[in-house]
Short mmCIF file of C-alpha atoms in Angstrom, two decimals:
data_model
loop_
_atom_site.label_atom_id
_atom_site.label_comp_id
_atom_site.label_asym_id
_atom_site.label_seq_id
_atom_site.Cartn_x
_atom_site.Cartn_y
_atom_site.Cartn_z
CA UNK A 936 3.74 -41.00 -20.56
CA UNK A 937 4.70 -37.60 -18.82
CA UNK A 938 1.52 -34.88 -18.81
CA UNK A 939 2.12 -31.77 -18.96
CA UNK A 940 0.89 -29.09 -17.16
CA UNK A 941 -0.07 -25.76 -18.80
CA UNK A 942 0.24 -22.71 -16.15
CA UNK A 943 -1.99 -20.08 -17.06
CA UNK A 944 -0.17 -16.71 -16.29
CA UNK A 945 -2.22 -13.87 -14.66
CA UNK A 946 -1.45 -10.92 -16.50
CA UNK A 947 -0.98 -7.33 -14.75
CA UNK A 948 0.33 -3.36 -16.50
CA UNK A 949 2.22 -1.65 -15.56
CA UNK A 950 1.58 1.81 -17.13
CA UNK A 951 4.63 4.26 -16.44
CA UNK A 952 6.13 8.30 -16.48
CA UNK A 953 9.36 6.15 -18.25
CA UNK A 954 10.06 2.64 -18.71
CA UNK A 955 11.97 2.52 -15.62
CA UNK A 956 9.74 3.59 -13.41
CA UNK A 957 8.31 0.46 -13.59
CA UNK A 958 11.43 -1.60 -14.28
CA UNK A 959 11.99 0.19 -10.06
CA UNK A 960 8.52 -1.39 -9.39
CA UNK A 961 8.53 -4.70 -10.29
CA UNK A 962 12.67 -4.89 -8.77
CA UNK A 963 11.84 -3.23 -5.39
CA UNK A 964 8.65 -6.07 -5.27
CA UNK A 965 10.74 -8.41 -5.74
CA UNK A 966 13.55 -6.88 -3.30
CA UNK A 967 11.23 -6.36 -0.58
CA UNK A 968 8.47 -8.72 -0.67
CA UNK A 969 7.73 -11.29 1.57
CA UNK A 970 4.46 -13.74 -0.93
CA UNK A 971 5.80 -12.48 -4.06
CA UNK A 972 9.22 -14.34 -5.24
CA UNK A 973 10.14 -12.94 -9.21
CA UNK A 974 10.72 -16.72 -10.89
CA UNK A 975 11.35 -15.44 -14.84
CA UNK A 976 11.53 -12.19 -16.75
CA UNK A 977 12.53 -11.04 -20.90
CA UNK A 978 13.14 -8.03 -21.76
CA UNK A 979 12.52 -9.39 -25.44
CA UNK A 980 10.26 -6.84 -26.17
CA UNK A 981 12.15 -3.93 -24.99
CA UNK A 982 9.77 -1.89 -25.06
CA UNK A 983 7.47 -3.64 -22.88
CA UNK A 984 9.60 -5.95 -20.13
CA UNK A 985 8.20 -9.33 -18.94
CA UNK A 986 8.41 -9.94 -14.78
CA UNK A 987 7.17 -13.19 -13.87
CA UNK A 988 6.32 -13.33 -9.95
CA UNK A 989 4.73 -16.81 -8.14
CA UNK A 990 3.27 -17.78 -4.54
CA UNK A 991 3.96 -19.38 -2.38
CA UNK A 992 0.86 -21.20 -3.19
CA UNK A 993 1.38 -21.49 -6.26
CA UNK A 994 -0.25 -18.37 -8.04
CA UNK A 995 1.47 -16.74 -10.07
CA UNK A 996 1.22 -13.39 -11.73
CA UNK A 997 2.95 -11.63 -15.26
CA UNK A 998 3.64 -8.20 -14.78
CA UNK A 999 4.08 -6.04 -17.48
CA UNK A 1000 5.44 -3.35 -18.25
CA UNK A 1001 5.05 -0.11 -20.32
CA UNK A 1002 6.66 3.74 -20.05
CA UNK A 1003 6.03 5.66 -21.45
CA UNK A 1004 1.91 6.72 -21.57
CA UNK A 1005 1.55 8.28 -24.51
CA UNK A 1006 3.26 5.22 -26.12
CA UNK A 1007 0.50 3.09 -25.96
CA UNK A 1008 -3.24 3.27 -26.26
CA UNK A 1009 -4.00 3.91 -22.45
CA UNK A 1010 -7.21 1.63 -21.25
CA UNK A 1011 -9.75 3.95 -20.01
CA UNK A 1012 -9.09 3.90 -16.14
CA UNK A 1013 -5.47 4.78 -17.34
CA UNK A 1014 -6.71 8.00 -18.77
CA UNK A 1015 -8.89 8.57 -16.59
CA UNK A 1016 -5.83 8.50 -13.93
CA UNK A 1017 -3.65 10.89 -16.18
CA UNK A 1018 -5.37 13.19 -17.53
CA UNK A 1019 -7.18 14.93 -14.37
CA UNK A 1020 -3.89 16.64 -13.24
CA UNK A 1021 -0.95 14.79 -13.69
CA UNK A 1022 0.90 11.56 -14.51
CA UNK A 1023 1.43 9.33 -11.62
CA UNK A 1024 4.81 6.90 -11.53
CA UNK A 1025 3.01 4.34 -12.32
CA UNK A 1026 -0.36 2.71 -12.36
CA UNK A 1027 -1.46 -1.53 -12.40
CA UNK A 1028 -4.30 -2.32 -14.43
CA UNK A 1029 -5.71 -5.90 -14.51
CA UNK A 1030 -5.91 -7.62 -18.06
CA UNK A 1031 -9.00 -6.31 -19.23
CA UNK A 1032 -8.06 -2.45 -17.70
CA UNK A 1033 -9.45 -3.01 -14.75
CA UNK A 1034 -7.95 -0.44 -11.63
CA UNK A 1035 -5.49 -1.87 -9.20
CA UNK A 1036 -3.30 0.13 -7.83
CA UNK A 1037 -1.83 3.38 -8.80
CA UNK A 1038 1.36 5.62 -7.45
CA UNK A 1039 4.67 7.92 -6.43
CA UNK A 1040 8.19 5.84 -6.14
CA UNK A 1041 10.51 9.04 -5.39
CA UNK A 1042 13.26 9.45 -3.31
CA UNK A 1043 12.34 13.69 -2.61
CA UNK A 1044 10.03 14.08 0.26
CA UNK A 1045 7.37 15.66 0.68
CA UNK A 1046 9.43 19.37 2.33
CA UNK A 1047 9.57 23.24 1.67
CA UNK A 1048 8.06 23.39 -1.70
CA UNK A 1049 7.35 20.00 -2.60
CA UNK A 1050 5.22 18.84 0.89
CA UNK A 1051 2.62 18.90 -1.91
CA UNK A 1052 4.07 18.60 -5.55
CA UNK A 1053 2.02 14.92 -6.45
CA UNK A 1054 -1.76 15.60 -4.85
CA UNK A 1055 -3.09 15.86 -7.64
CA UNK A 1056 -1.31 12.78 -9.04
CA UNK A 1057 -3.09 10.97 -5.98
CA UNK A 1058 -6.13 12.67 -6.16
CA UNK A 1059 -7.01 12.29 -9.94
CA UNK A 1060 -6.13 8.14 -9.47
CA UNK A 1061 -8.51 7.71 -6.65
CA UNK A 1062 -10.78 9.76 -8.86
CA UNK A 1063 -10.08 7.41 -11.73
CA UNK A 1064 -10.42 5.24 -8.67
CA UNK A 1065 -7.34 3.44 -8.12
CA UNK A 1066 -6.38 2.21 -3.96
CA UNK A 1067 -2.96 5.36 -4.01
CA UNK A 1068 0.35 4.42 -2.46
CA UNK A 1069 3.41 7.37 -1.33
CA UNK A 1070 6.77 6.35 -0.38
CA UNK A 1071 8.30 9.30 0.84
CA UNK A 1072 10.94 9.37 3.48
CA UNK A 1073 10.77 10.13 6.98
CA UNK A 1074 13.36 13.01 6.92
CA UNK A 1075 15.08 14.72 4.28
CA UNK A 1076 18.31 17.10 4.38
CA UNK A 1077 17.78 20.47 3.42
CA UNK A 1078 21.56 21.12 0.85
CA UNK A 1079 20.92 25.46 1.56
CA UNK A 1080 22.25 24.97 4.98
CA UNK A 1081 25.91 23.36 6.57
CA UNK A 1082 26.06 21.54 7.05
CA UNK A 1083 22.73 19.33 5.54
CA UNK A 1084 19.91 19.72 7.87
CA UNK A 1085 17.13 17.27 8.46
CA UNK A 1086 13.60 17.99 7.38
CA UNK A 1087 10.67 16.24 8.88
CA UNK A 1088 6.86 15.73 6.41
CA UNK A 1089 4.80 17.63 8.33
CA UNK A 1090 1.38 16.02 9.85
CA UNK A 1091 -0.74 17.29 6.64
CA UNK A 1092 1.03 14.97 4.03
CA UNK A 1093 -1.09 12.08 6.81
CA UNK A 1094 -3.84 14.02 7.56
CA UNK A 1095 -5.06 14.35 3.90
CA UNK A 1096 -4.71 10.61 3.06
CA UNK A 1097 -6.39 9.68 5.81
CA UNK A 1098 -9.10 12.16 5.31
CA UNK A 1099 -9.27 11.05 1.04
CA UNK A 1100 -10.19 6.53 2.73
CA UNK A 1101 -13.13 8.68 4.27
CA UNK A 1102 -13.62 10.95 1.36
CA UNK A 1103 -13.63 8.24 -1.54
CA UNK A 1104 -13.50 4.84 -0.02
CA UNK A 1105 -10.21 3.79 -1.34
CA UNK A 1106 -7.55 2.77 -0.04
CA UNK A 1107 -5.04 6.12 0.27
CA UNK A 1108 -1.54 4.78 1.93
CA UNK A 1109 1.88 6.79 2.44
CA UNK A 1110 4.57 5.25 3.86
CA UNK A 1111 8.20 6.20 4.83
CA UNK A 1112 11.41 4.40 4.26
CA UNK A 1113 14.77 5.78 5.96
CA UNK A 1114 16.83 7.92 3.79
CA UNK A 1115 20.46 7.10 5.38
CA UNK A 1116 21.60 10.01 4.86
CA UNK A 1117 18.19 12.35 6.27
CA UNK A 1118 18.29 9.60 9.48
CA UNK A 1119 22.15 10.30 10.04
CA UNK A 1120 21.48 13.50 9.94
CA UNK A 1121 19.17 13.82 12.51
CA UNK A 1122 20.44 11.56 14.95
CA UNK A 1123 23.05 13.68 15.03
CA UNK A 1124 21.48 16.87 15.68
CA UNK A 1125 18.75 16.25 17.79
CA UNK A 1126 18.69 13.69 20.97
CA UNK A 1127 16.12 10.92 21.08
CA UNK A 1128 16.03 10.63 17.31
CA UNK A 1129 14.36 8.27 16.35
CA UNK A 1130 11.36 8.00 18.24
CA UNK A 1131 10.60 4.34 18.84
CA UNK A 1132 7.72 3.08 16.81
CA UNK A 1133 5.59 -0.39 16.77
CA UNK A 1134 6.08 0.54 12.91
CA UNK A 1135 9.05 1.56 12.07
CA UNK A 1136 9.12 -0.12 9.10
CA UNK A 1137 7.98 0.99 5.44
CA UNK A 1138 9.24 0.22 3.38
CA UNK A 1139 7.79 -3.85 4.66
CA UNK A 1140 3.91 -1.82 5.03
CA UNK A 1141 4.49 -0.63 1.29
CA UNK A 1142 4.97 -4.24 -0.51
CA UNK A 1143 3.18 -6.68 1.54
CA UNK A 1144 0.58 -4.39 0.95
CA UNK A 1145 1.65 -3.86 -3.16
CA UNK A 1146 2.27 -7.88 -3.15
CA UNK A 1147 -1.45 -8.51 -1.46
CA UNK A 1148 -2.91 -6.31 -3.75
CA UNK A 1149 -1.77 -7.74 -7.36
CA UNK A 1150 -2.60 -10.94 -5.66
CA UNK A 1151 -5.94 -10.64 -4.92
CA UNK A 1152 -6.61 -8.39 -8.48
CA UNK A 1153 -6.34 -10.96 -10.46
CA UNK A 1154 -7.21 -14.87 -8.02
CA UNK A 1155 -9.87 -12.61 -5.16
CA UNK A 1156 -8.22 -15.25 -2.44
CA UNK A 1157 -6.31 -12.93 -0.68
CA UNK A 1158 -9.13 -10.18 0.90
CA UNK A 1159 -7.26 -11.18 4.85
CA UNK A 1160 -3.79 -10.84 3.11
CA UNK A 1161 -4.72 -7.17 2.53
CA UNK A 1162 -6.93 -6.17 5.28
CA UNK A 1163 -4.39 -7.23 6.89
CA UNK A 1164 -1.73 -5.47 5.40
CA UNK A 1165 -3.42 -2.39 4.62
CA UNK A 1166 -4.65 -2.71 8.89
CA UNK A 1167 0.02 -2.18 8.82
CA UNK A 1168 -0.43 0.76 7.14
CA UNK A 1169 -2.97 2.66 8.65
CA UNK A 1170 -0.67 2.68 11.92
CA UNK A 1171 2.44 2.67 10.74
CA UNK A 1172 0.67 7.02 8.88
CA UNK A 1173 -0.48 7.45 12.93
CA UNK A 1174 2.09 6.86 14.50
CA UNK A 1175 3.49 9.26 12.54
CA UNK A 1176 1.21 11.24 13.65
CA UNK A 1177 2.01 10.79 17.28
CA UNK A 1178 5.97 11.03 17.19
CA UNK A 1179 6.96 13.95 19.83
CA UNK A 1180 8.01 16.24 17.73
CA UNK A 1181 12.14 16.56 17.94
CA UNK A 1182 12.40 20.30 16.85
CA UNK A 1183 11.34 23.23 19.50
CA UNK A 1184 8.21 22.80 20.68
CA UNK A 1185 5.40 22.42 23.46
CA UNK A 1186 3.45 19.83 21.15
CA UNK A 1187 2.86 16.15 22.41
CA UNK A 1188 2.35 15.29 19.20
CA UNK A 1189 4.09 15.46 15.24
CA UNK A 1190 -0.07 16.20 15.05
CA UNK A 1191 -0.72 18.66 17.85
CA UNK A 1192 2.04 20.60 16.98
CA UNK A 1193 1.67 20.99 12.93
CA UNK A 1194 -2.41 21.30 12.97
CA UNK A 1195 -4.33 22.16 16.43
CA UNK A 1196 -6.97 23.02 14.60
CA UNK A 1197 -8.38 19.57 13.56
CA UNK A 1198 -11.58 18.52 16.11
CA UNK A 1199 -11.53 14.77 16.60
CA UNK A 1200 -7.25 14.26 17.92
CA UNK A 1201 -8.15 11.60 18.95
CA UNK A 1202 -9.46 9.46 16.92
CA UNK A 1203 -5.54 9.54 16.59
CA UNK A 1204 -4.23 9.84 19.46
CA UNK A 1205 -6.48 7.58 22.09
CA UNK A 1206 -8.90 6.15 20.31
CA UNK A 1207 -6.22 4.79 16.74
CA UNK A 1208 -7.53 1.32 16.98
CA UNK A 1209 -11.02 2.33 16.36
CA UNK A 1210 -10.88 4.70 14.08
CA UNK A 1211 -8.60 2.13 11.83
CA UNK A 1212 -11.20 0.09 12.45
CA UNK A 1213 -13.59 2.10 10.11
CA UNK A 1214 -11.00 3.06 8.30
CA UNK A 1215 -10.86 -0.70 6.87
CA UNK A 1216 -14.40 -0.96 6.93
CA UNK A 1217 -14.46 2.17 4.09
CA UNK A 1218 -12.12 1.91 2.05
CA UNK A 1219 -12.89 -2.75 1.15
CA UNK A 1220 -16.47 -0.43 0.29
CA UNK A 1221 -18.33 -2.28 3.71
CA UNK A 1222 -19.32 0.94 5.10
CA UNK A 1223 -20.27 4.40 4.56
CA UNK A 1224 -17.75 7.82 6.76
CA UNK A 1225 -19.22 8.44 9.87
CA UNK A 1226 -19.20 12.17 11.13
CA UNK A 1227 -17.82 10.18 14.06
CA UNK A 1228 -14.54 9.85 12.89
CA UNK A 1229 -14.89 13.23 10.73
CA UNK A 1230 -10.96 13.46 10.01
CA UNK A 1231 -11.88 16.62 8.41
CA UNK A 1232 -12.82 19.17 10.44
CA UNK A 1233 -11.76 21.85 12.40
CA UNK A 1234 -12.27 22.73 15.42
CA UNK A 1235 -13.10 27.10 15.74
CA UNK A 1236 -12.22 27.08 19.12
CA UNK A 1237 -9.06 25.94 18.36
CA UNK A 1238 -7.90 28.28 15.14
CA UNK A 1239 -4.33 29.32 14.46
CA UNK A 1240 -4.22 33.73 13.26
CA UNK A 1241 -2.90 34.16 10.25
CA UNK A 1242 -0.07 36.32 9.84
CA UNK A 1243 0.15 36.90 6.33
CA UNK A 1244 4.03 35.56 6.24
CA UNK A 1245 5.70 36.94 3.41
CA UNK A 1246 1.77 36.52 1.64
CA UNK A 1247 1.25 39.49 4.23
CA UNK A 1248 2.08 42.29 1.27
CA UNK A 1249 -0.34 40.71 -1.39
CA UNK A 1250 -3.17 43.09 -2.31
CA UNK A 1251 -5.74 40.97 -1.54
CA UNK A 1252 -4.05 39.77 1.70
CA UNK A 1253 -3.76 43.73 3.21
CA UNK A 1254 -6.89 43.39 2.17
CA UNK A 1255 -8.61 41.17 4.01
CA UNK A 1256 -5.69 41.39 7.26
CA UNK A 1257 -6.92 45.59 7.13
CA UNK A 1258 -10.71 44.76 8.27
CA UNK A 1259 -10.82 43.29 11.10
CA UNK A 1260 -12.38 39.75 8.61
CA UNK A 1261 -9.95 37.79 11.10
CA UNK A 1262 -8.60 35.00 8.40
CA UNK A 1263 -7.65 31.59 10.18
CA UNK A 1264 -5.19 29.05 9.73
CA UNK A 1265 -5.16 24.90 11.53
CA UNK A 1266 -2.53 25.96 12.57
CA UNK A 1267 1.18 27.56 12.05
CA UNK A 1268 2.83 28.56 9.34
CA UNK A 1269 -0.13 27.03 7.49
CA UNK A 1270 -0.34 28.59 4.06
CA UNK A 1271 -4.55 28.94 2.90
CA UNK A 1272 -6.72 31.14 5.37
CA UNK A 1273 -10.30 30.98 6.27
CA UNK A 1274 -12.40 33.53 5.81
CA UNK A 1275 -15.40 32.50 8.04
CA UNK A 1276 -17.29 35.84 7.01
CA UNK A 1277 -17.31 35.50 3.47
CA UNK A 1278 -20.45 38.36 2.70
CA UNK A 1279 -18.13 40.28 4.94
CA UNK A 1280 -14.32 38.96 3.04
CA UNK A 1281 -17.06 40.71 -0.77
CA UNK A 1282 -17.98 43.51 0.53
CA UNK A 1283 -13.33 44.74 2.17
CA UNK A 1284 -12.21 43.50 -1.51
CA UNK A 1285 -14.98 44.44 -3.71
CA UNK A 1286 -14.77 47.90 -2.30
CA UNK A 1287 -11.68 48.20 -2.00
CA UNK A 1288 -11.30 46.61 -5.40
CA UNK A 1289 -15.04 47.24 -7.81
CA UNK A 1290 -12.85 45.28 -11.17
CA UNK A 1291 -13.11 41.48 -8.38
CA UNK A 1292 -16.79 42.75 -8.09
CA UNK A 1293 -18.66 39.88 -9.83
CA UNK A 1294 -16.30 37.52 -9.55
CA UNK A 1295 -16.42 37.44 -5.80
CA UNK A 1296 -20.42 37.81 -6.07
CA UNK A 1297 -19.89 33.95 -7.41
CA UNK A 1298 -18.69 32.60 -3.72
CA UNK A 1299 -21.36 31.13 -2.03
CA UNK A 1300 -22.49 33.14 0.54
CA UNK A 1301 -23.71 31.01 2.83
CA UNK A 1302 -20.81 28.66 3.14
CA UNK A 1303 -17.03 30.01 5.19
CA UNK A 1304 -14.56 30.68 1.90
CA UNK A 1305 -10.76 29.10 2.37
CA UNK A 1306 -8.38 31.21 0.34
CA UNK A 1307 -5.15 29.07 -0.85
CA UNK A 1308 -2.50 32.54 -1.97
CA UNK A 1309 0.33 31.15 -4.28
CA UNK A 1310 2.60 32.36 -7.10
CA UNK A 1311 0.99 30.79 -10.47
CA UNK A 1312 4.36 32.54 -12.72
CA UNK A 1313 7.64 35.03 -11.81
CA UNK A 1314 9.01 37.45 -15.05
CA UNK A 1315 12.04 36.97 -16.08
CA UNK A 1316 13.98 39.52 -17.62
CA UNK A 1317 10.39 39.77 -20.68
CA UNK A 1318 9.12 36.73 -19.97
CA UNK A 1319 6.67 35.54 -17.13
CA UNK A 1320 7.30 32.10 -16.61
CA UNK A 1321 3.69 30.00 -15.50
CA UNK A 1322 5.11 27.86 -12.34
CA UNK A 1323 2.76 24.25 -12.18
CA UNK A 1324 4.56 22.15 -9.48
CA UNK A 1325 4.69 22.32 -6.47
CA UNK A 1326 1.12 24.77 -7.75
CA UNK A 1327 -1.16 22.30 -8.91
CA UNK A 1328 -0.81 19.73 -6.38
CA UNK A 1329 -1.25 22.04 -3.45
CA UNK A 1330 -4.78 23.29 -4.70
CA UNK A 1331 -5.14 19.91 -5.35
CA UNK A 1332 -4.74 18.95 -1.74
CA UNK A 1333 -6.50 21.94 0.65
CA UNK A 1334 -9.15 22.15 -1.85
CA UNK A 1335 -9.97 18.45 -0.80
CA UNK A 1336 -8.96 18.90 2.94
CA UNK A 1337 -10.60 21.84 3.16
CA UNK A 1338 -13.97 22.44 0.80
CA UNK A 1339 -15.99 19.53 1.23
CA UNK A 1340 -16.20 17.32 4.21
CA UNK A 1341 -15.77 13.33 4.34
CA UNK A 1342 -19.06 12.80 2.83
CA UNK A 1343 -17.72 15.08 0.17
CA UNK A 1344 -19.97 17.77 0.85
CA UNK A 1345 -19.24 21.26 0.52
CA UNK A 1346 -18.31 22.49 3.77
CA UNK A 1347 -16.31 26.82 2.13
CA UNK A 1348 -15.83 27.80 -0.85
CA UNK A 1349 -12.22 27.18 -2.68
CA UNK A 1350 -10.79 31.19 -3.56
CA UNK A 1351 -7.16 31.15 -5.17
CA UNK A 1352 -5.26 34.71 -5.42
CA UNK A 1353 -1.92 34.41 -7.14
CA UNK A 1354 -0.49 37.61 -6.75
CA UNK A 1355 3.37 38.52 -9.21
CA UNK A 1356 5.23 41.10 -11.69
CA UNK A 1357 2.98 39.23 -15.03
CA UNK A 1358 0.80 36.98 -15.17
CA UNK A 1359 -0.76 34.41 -18.31
CA UNK A 1360 -4.29 34.17 -18.65
CA UNK A 1361 -5.12 32.11 -20.98
CA UNK A 1362 -2.66 29.01 -19.94
CA UNK A 1363 -2.96 25.89 -22.01
CA UNK A 1364 -5.85 23.43 -21.64
CA UNK A 1365 -4.38 20.41 -20.24
CA UNK A 1366 -1.45 22.48 -18.12
CA UNK A 1367 -1.11 21.27 -14.68
CA UNK A 1368 -1.94 24.55 -12.71
CA UNK A 1369 -5.53 24.56 -15.60
CA UNK A 1370 -6.40 21.66 -14.83
CA UNK A 1371 -6.29 22.40 -10.76
CA UNK A 1372 -7.93 25.84 -11.08
CA UNK A 1373 -10.50 24.13 -13.22
CA UNK A 1374 -11.66 21.16 -11.46
CA UNK A 1375 -10.50 22.68 -7.42
CA UNK A 1376 -11.42 26.37 -7.67
CA UNK A 1377 -14.49 28.69 -7.50
CA UNK A 1378 -13.15 31.92 -7.90
CA UNK A 1379 -9.12 32.10 -9.45
CA UNK A 1380 -7.82 35.55 -8.67
CA UNK A 1381 -4.90 37.30 -10.62
CA UNK A 1382 -2.52 40.43 -9.53
CA UNK A 1383 0.17 42.30 -10.95
CA UNK A 1384 2.75 44.40 -9.95
CA UNK A 1385 5.85 44.86 -7.11
CA UNK A 1386 4.70 43.28 -3.66
CA UNK A 1387 2.27 46.41 -1.81
CA UNK A 1388 0.76 46.75 -5.30
CA UNK A 1389 -1.93 46.07 -8.34
CA UNK A 1390 -1.80 47.56 -11.51
CA UNK A 1391 -3.72 44.96 -13.12
CA UNK A 1392 -6.28 42.74 -12.07
CA UNK A 1393 -7.66 38.99 -13.60
CA UNK A 1394 -9.71 36.28 -13.27
CA UNK A 1395 -9.24 33.33 -14.27
#
């Protein structure tokens, strides 16, 4: 008589912004993972497709995709993640609703105005206890140019994640895939592109980690495989910072070009294996962040003078530049600027614009102040448009990176400033921009007028 062997499927739920994001996640896992094979799929209930994956060890996972967050009663962990600042592409939990992983999987590289657009979602995931991944391209194309020009994500997009690893004690990973058009344009324009890298296959590292994380979350026996995958991704991220810039620069690495003020440059160039060892201990809960490995500390003598670019005529910024306050930034072309002498900042701006005195006195005079200058609003005929993206993400990113150290101790005030031809002062509470300001800023100042003048001031 034949015996019947019953296999219990370990279920994992993938909540996503739309059902296609979840389906794509499952299909990519099947296409790129060497740890998991797709053995079955079911669309009997089209609102939640089911994918069965098996490992070579015989461990089986049923991945249940639930698209459109609003369609479901969300586990508390997922609710916390998606209501923080923005909605991630995908959030994975086990059968009890405990966090497994969340991430962003995008065809749009973080370049131009979109560099920090997704950061609010990533911070929300980390705040809710989810390890995070961000899948993006080594290089993309600027289609406003003829022919389309190659563009590269800045070093800050990697540094932010290394800082998140330390601040949250969780994996915060970024993996680069090769966009065919971007790679081809870069090879045409720049001699020696692409650089030789030992860890050049981001798609492979990403899906090995995703698979190992899923298996370990439900079976608890894959921690060694998880850590091997984590180490590959950290090396992959650090190699991107080590790349020699192909865009005209005397800097020896992308890190030196984009963020020369980083105090601990040796963590990326020279001590990277030691740094990676420490990060592995921190993100797996075995060590606290060590100040010797602080990836957020800036060297005062290497900060770059902030000249303002197209922001320099905006009334508050012009006052700062004209008041001998010596605003600095972490690298050329960086938007936020740092004022070391907060009492002098308060005095200078209050003297020029007395209505701001009360708000500015809310700043801690013992701390430096980072000023994040944006343009939240745009006048269009008789309407005033609220520009939620990319600013909600940028505020979250700079607030996390520059206002708190790796132990999350406050080291700088955050003053967010916007100037435009109109303003909406009663943002809805569930608006991403409102949530980002609420979570990040100490003081929010909005001026309304032409490029050089403020006819109105609003405090938000």
